[in-house]
Short mmCIF file of C-alpha atoms and ligand atoms in Angstrom, two decimals:
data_model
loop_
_atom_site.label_atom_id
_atom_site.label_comp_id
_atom_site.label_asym_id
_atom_site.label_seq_id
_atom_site.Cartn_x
_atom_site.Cartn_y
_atom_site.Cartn_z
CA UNK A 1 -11.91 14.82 18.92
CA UNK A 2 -10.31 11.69 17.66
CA UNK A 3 -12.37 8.51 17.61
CA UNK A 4 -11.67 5.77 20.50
CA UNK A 5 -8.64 3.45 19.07
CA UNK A 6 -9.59 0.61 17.49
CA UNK A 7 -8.48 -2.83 19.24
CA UNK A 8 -8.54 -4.20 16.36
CA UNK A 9 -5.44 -5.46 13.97
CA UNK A 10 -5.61 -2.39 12.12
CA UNK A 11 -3.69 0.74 11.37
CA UNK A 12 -4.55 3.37 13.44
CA UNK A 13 -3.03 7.04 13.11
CA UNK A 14 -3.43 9.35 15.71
CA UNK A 15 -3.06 13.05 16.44
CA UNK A 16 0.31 13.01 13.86
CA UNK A 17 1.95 16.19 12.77
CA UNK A 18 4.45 16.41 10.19
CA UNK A 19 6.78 19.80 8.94
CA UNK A 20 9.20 20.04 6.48
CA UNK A 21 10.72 23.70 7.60
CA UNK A 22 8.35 26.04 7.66
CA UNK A 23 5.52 23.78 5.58
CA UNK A 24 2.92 21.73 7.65
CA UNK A 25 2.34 18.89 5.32
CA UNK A 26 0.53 17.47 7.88
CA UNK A 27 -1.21 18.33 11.60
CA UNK A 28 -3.35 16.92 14.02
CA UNK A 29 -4.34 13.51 10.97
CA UNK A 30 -6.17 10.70 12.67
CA UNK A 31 -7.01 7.84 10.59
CA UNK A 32 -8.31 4.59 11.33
CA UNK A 33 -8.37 1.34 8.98
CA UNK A 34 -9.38 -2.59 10.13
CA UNK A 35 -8.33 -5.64 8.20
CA UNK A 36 -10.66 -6.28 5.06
CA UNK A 37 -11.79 -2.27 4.94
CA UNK A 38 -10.92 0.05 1.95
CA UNK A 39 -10.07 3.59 3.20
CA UNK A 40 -9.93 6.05 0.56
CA UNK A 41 -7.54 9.26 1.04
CA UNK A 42 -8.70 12.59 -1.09
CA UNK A 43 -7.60 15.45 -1.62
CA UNK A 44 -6.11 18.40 -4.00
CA UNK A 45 -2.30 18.40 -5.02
CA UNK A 46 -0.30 18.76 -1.67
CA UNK A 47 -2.66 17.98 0.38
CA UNK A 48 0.27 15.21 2.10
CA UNK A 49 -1.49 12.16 1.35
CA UNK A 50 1.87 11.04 -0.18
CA UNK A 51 3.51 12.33 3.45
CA UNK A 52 0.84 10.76 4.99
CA UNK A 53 1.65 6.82 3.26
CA UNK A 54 5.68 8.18 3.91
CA UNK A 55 4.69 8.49 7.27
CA UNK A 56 2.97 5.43 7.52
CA UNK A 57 5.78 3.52 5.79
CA UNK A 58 8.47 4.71 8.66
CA UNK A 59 10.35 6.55 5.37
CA UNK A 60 9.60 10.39 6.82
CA UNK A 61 9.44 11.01 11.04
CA UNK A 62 6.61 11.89 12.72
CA UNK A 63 7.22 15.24 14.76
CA UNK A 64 4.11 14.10 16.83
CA UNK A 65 1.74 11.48 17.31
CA UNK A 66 1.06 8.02 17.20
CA UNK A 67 1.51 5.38 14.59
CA UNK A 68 0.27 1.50 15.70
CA UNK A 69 -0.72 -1.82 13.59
CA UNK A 70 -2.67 -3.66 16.22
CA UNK A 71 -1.11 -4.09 19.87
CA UNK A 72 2.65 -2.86 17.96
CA UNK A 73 3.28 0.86 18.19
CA UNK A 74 5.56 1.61 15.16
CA UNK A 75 5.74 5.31 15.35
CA UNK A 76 9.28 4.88 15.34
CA UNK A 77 10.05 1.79 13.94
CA UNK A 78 12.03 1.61 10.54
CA UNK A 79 10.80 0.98 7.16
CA UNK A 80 12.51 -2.63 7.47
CA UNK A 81 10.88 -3.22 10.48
CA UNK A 82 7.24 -1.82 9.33
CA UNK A 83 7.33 -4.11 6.54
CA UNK A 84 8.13 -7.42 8.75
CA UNK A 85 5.13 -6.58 10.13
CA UNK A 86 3.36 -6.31 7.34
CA UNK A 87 3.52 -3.23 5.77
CA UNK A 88 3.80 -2.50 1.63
CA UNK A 89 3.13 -0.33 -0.69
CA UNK A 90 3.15 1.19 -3.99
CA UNK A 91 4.25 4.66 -5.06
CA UNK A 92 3.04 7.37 -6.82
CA UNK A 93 5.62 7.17 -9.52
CA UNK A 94 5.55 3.19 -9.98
CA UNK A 95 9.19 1.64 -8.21
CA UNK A 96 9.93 -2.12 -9.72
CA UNK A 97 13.44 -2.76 -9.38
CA UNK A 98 14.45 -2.86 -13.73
CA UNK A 99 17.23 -4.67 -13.50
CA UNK A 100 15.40 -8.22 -12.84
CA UNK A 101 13.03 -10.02 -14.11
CA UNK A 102 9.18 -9.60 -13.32
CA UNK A 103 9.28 -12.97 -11.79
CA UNK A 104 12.14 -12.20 -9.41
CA UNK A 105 10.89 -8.92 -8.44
CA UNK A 106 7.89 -10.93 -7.21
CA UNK A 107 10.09 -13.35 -5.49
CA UNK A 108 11.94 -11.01 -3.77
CA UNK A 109 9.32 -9.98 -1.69
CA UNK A 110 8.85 -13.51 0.14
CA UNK A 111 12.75 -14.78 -0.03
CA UNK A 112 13.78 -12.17 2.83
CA UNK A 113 12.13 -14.40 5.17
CA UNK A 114 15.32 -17.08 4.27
CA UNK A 115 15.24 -20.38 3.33
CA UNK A 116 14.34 -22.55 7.03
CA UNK A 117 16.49 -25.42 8.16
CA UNK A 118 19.57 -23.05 9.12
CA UNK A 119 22.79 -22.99 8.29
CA UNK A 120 22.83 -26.86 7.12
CA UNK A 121 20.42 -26.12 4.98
CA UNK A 122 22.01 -23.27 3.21
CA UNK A 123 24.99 -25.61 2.64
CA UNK A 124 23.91 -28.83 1.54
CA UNK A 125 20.23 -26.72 -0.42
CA UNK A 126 18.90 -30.19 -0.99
CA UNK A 127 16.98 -30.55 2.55
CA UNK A 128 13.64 -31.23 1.86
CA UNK A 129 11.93 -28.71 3.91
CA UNK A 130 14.45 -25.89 2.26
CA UNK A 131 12.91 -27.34 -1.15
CA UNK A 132 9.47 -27.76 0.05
CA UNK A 133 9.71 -24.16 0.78
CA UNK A 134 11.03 -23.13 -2.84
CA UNK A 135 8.46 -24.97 -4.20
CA UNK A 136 5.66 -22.66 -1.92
CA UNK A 137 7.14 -19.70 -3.08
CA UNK A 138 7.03 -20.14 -6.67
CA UNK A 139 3.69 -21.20 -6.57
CA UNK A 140 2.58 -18.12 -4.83
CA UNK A 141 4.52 -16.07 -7.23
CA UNK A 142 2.54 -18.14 -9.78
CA UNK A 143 -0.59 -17.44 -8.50
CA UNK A 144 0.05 -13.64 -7.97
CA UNK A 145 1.60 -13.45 -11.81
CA UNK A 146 -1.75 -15.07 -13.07
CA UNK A 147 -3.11 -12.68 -11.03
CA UNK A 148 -1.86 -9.21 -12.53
CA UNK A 149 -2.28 -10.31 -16.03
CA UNK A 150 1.56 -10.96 -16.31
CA UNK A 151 2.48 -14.30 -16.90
CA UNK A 152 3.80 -13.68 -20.44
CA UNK A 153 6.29 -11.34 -19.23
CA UNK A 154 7.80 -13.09 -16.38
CA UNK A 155 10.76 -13.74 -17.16
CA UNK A 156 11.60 -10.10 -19.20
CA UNK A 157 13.13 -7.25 -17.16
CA UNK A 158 10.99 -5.04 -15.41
CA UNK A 159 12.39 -2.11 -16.80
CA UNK A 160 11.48 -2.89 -20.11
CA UNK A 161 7.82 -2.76 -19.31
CA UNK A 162 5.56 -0.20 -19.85
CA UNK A 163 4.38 1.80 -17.29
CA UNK A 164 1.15 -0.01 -17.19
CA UNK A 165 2.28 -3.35 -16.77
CA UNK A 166 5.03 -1.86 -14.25
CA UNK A 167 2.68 -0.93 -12.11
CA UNK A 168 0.85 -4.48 -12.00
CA UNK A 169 4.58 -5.55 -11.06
CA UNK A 170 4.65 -3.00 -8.16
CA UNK A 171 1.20 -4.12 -7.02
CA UNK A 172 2.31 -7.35 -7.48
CA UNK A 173 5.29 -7.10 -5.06
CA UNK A 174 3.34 -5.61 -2.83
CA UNK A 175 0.90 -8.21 -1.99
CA UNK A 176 2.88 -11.56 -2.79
CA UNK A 177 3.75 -11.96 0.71
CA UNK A 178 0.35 -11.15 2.35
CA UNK A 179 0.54 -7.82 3.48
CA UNK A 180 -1.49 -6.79 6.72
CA UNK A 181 -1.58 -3.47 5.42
CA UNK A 182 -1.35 -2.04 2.06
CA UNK A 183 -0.55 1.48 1.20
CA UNK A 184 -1.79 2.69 -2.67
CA UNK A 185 -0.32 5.84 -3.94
CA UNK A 186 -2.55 6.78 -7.11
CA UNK A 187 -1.99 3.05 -8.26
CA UNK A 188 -3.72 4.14 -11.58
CA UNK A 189 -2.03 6.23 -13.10
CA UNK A 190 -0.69 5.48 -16.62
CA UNK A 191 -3.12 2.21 -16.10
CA UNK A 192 -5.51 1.94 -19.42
CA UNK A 193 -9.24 0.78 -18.47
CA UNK A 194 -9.05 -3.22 -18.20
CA UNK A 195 -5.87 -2.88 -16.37
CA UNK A 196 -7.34 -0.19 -13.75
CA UNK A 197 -10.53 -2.73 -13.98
CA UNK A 198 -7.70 -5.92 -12.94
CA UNK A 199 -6.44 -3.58 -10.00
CA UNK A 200 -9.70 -2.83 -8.75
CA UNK A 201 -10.74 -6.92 -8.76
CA UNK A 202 -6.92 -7.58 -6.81
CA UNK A 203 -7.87 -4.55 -4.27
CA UNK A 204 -11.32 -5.89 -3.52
CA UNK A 205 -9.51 -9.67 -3.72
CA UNK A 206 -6.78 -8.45 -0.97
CA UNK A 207 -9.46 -6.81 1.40
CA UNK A 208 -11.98 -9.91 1.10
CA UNK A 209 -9.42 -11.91 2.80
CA UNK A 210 -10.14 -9.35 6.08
CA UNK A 211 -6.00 -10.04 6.98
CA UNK A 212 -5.31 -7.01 5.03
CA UNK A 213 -6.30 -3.13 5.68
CA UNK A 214 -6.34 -0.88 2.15
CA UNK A 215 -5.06 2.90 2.41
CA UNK A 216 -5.47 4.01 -1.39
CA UNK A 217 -4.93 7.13 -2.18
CA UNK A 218 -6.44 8.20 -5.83
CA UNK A 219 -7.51 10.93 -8.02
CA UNK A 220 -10.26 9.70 -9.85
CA UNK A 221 -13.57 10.52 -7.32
CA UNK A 222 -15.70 7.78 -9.07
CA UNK A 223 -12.95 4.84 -8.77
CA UNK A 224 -12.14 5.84 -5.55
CA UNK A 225 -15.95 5.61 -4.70
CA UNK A 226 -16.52 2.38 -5.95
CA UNK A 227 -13.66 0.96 -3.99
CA UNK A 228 -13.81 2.42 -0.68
CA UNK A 229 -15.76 1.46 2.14
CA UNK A 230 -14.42 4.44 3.81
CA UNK A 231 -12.70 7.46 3.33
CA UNK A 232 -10.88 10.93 4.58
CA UNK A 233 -10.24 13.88 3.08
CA UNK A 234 -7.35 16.09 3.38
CA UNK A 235 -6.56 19.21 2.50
CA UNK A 236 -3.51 21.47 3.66
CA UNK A 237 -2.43 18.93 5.85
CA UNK A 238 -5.43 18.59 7.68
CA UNK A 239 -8.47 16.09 7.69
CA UNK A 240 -11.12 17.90 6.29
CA UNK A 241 -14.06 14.70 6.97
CA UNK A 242 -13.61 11.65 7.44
CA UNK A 243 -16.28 8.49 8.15
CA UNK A 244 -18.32 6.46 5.25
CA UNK A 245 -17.35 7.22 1.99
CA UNK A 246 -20.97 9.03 0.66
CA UNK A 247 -21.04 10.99 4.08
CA UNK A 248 -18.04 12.48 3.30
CA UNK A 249 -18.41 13.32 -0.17
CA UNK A 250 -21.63 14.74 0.98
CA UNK A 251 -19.86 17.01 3.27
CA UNK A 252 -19.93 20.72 2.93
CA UNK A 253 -16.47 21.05 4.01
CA UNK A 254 -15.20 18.71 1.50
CA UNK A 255 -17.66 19.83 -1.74
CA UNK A 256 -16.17 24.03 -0.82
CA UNK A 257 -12.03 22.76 -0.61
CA UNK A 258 -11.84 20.49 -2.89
CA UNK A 259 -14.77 18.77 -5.36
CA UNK A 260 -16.96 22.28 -5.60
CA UNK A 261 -13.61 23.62 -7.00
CA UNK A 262 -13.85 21.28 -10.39
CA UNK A 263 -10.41 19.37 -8.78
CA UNK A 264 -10.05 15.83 -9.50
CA UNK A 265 -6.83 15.68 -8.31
N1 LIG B 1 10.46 16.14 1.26
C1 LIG B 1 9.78 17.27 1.33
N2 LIG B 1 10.40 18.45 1.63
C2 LIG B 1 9.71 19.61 1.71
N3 LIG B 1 8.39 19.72 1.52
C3 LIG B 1 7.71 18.59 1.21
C4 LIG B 1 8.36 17.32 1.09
N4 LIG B 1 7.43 16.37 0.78
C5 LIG B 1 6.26 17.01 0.71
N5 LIG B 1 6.43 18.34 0.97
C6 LIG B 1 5.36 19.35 1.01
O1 LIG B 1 4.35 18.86 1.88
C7 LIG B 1 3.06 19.14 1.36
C8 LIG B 1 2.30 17.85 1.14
O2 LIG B 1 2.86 17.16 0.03
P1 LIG B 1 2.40 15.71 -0.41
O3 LIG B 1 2.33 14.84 0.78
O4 LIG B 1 3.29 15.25 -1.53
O5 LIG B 1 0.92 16.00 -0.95
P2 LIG B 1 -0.02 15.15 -1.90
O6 LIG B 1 0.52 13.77 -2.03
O7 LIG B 1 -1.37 15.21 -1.24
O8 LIG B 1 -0.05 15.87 -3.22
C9 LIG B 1 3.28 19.95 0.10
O9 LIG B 1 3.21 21.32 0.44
C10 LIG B 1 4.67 19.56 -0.33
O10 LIG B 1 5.28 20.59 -1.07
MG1 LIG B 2 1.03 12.59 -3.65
#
């Protein structure tokens, strides 16, 4: 049974079933997350957690089920229009766009939403509201380079980063523009201690805001344990427990599929 939907302005997944051919990457997931709460995703290699954030992120089609942020039902929505509504994310194998600077890659995150003032504005650039505006969004992107540790490389090109740093750029993007809900595909991997440390403090910074719902998928048990306030584990496409994080790592179900097994994945 699938817990009563939340009226809340939170993700909620429901009953959604996903094949590619003949694999079931995903059937029958239900998963619930409010503003300000960290849910945790586990679960072996395959599992579809990454389906699951694809899903989420309008980039693969749900065959069934029931995708809604709040009173907007985006099961079929596009990517473009998931992400006016709030929606970001990272991805398992960090994306920054390389060919611009970290700065920029920052900035273009906030400058879809145009400049105000209309078409005036866009000629003559010197309106004061259109500048007022500029002004906002560089010190946001500011605030969110001090942020993620990356004010010294600002203005180099993202692609000449290491992967570390990339991924603080990635994070970075993501949550420039306030996201209502972000979507963390193994955000630390190739991240050294202090930076996994730094993402941690950002995560429990976004949340503490309670605008913004977490979905973080991760393979280390212990990080994902401090983090989470919540959590549910997958495995072959199906949730395996879900609820508060202990109570599910305390599960039976979860300790003979996956942790009992040695996996950290
Ligand atoms: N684009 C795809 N085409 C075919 N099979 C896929 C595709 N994406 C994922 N799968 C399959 O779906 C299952 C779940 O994969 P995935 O969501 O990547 O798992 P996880 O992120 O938990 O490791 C796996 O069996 C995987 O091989
Ligand atoms: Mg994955």
């Amino acid at each position: 049974m699938n817990p009563p939907v939340s009226d809340s302005n939170g993700l909620s997944v429901e009953n959604l079933s996903v094949s590619f051919g003949g694999v079931q990457a995903l059937r029958d997931v239900r998963v619930q997350v409010s503003p300000g709460e960290i849910h945790g995703v586990i679960g072996p290699n395959g599992a579809g957690k990454t389906t699951l954030f694809d899903v989420i992120a309008g980039v693969v089609r749900a065959d069934t089920g029931k995708i809604s942020l709040g009173s907007d039902v985006i099961t079929r929505s596009s990517p473009t229009a998931r992400a006016r509504l709030g929606v970001r994310r990272t991805f398992q194998r960090a994306q920054v766009f390389g060919h611009l600077s970290v700065r920029d890659n920052l900035l273009t995150a906030i400058e879809w939403r145009g400049g105000g003032g209309g078409v005036l504005a866009d000629v003559l650039k010197r309106v004061p509201s259109r500048q007022q505006l500029e002004v906002e969004r560089q010190r946001r992107v500011d605030e969110v380079l001090a942020m993620c540790e990356l004010e010294d490389v600002a203005s180099i090109l993202a692609a000449a980063l290491p992967i570390g740093r990339a991924r603080m750029v990635e994070l970075g993007r993501a949550i420039v523009d306030e996201p209502r809900l972000l979507l963390l595909d193994e955000p630390t991997s190739g991240l050294d201690e202090v930076e996994t440390e730094r993402l941690a403090q950002i995560v429990r910074m976004v949340a503490a805001g309670e605008k913004c719902g977490v979905l973080l998928v991760e393979h280390d048990i212990a990080f994902i344990m401090s983090l989470s306030d919540s959590l549910t584990a997958l495995n072959l496409g199906e949730v395996l427990a879900d609820g508060p994080a202990s109570d599910v790592i305390a599960s039976t179900a979860v300790h003979d599929a996956y942790l009992g097994t040695g996996a950290t994945t």
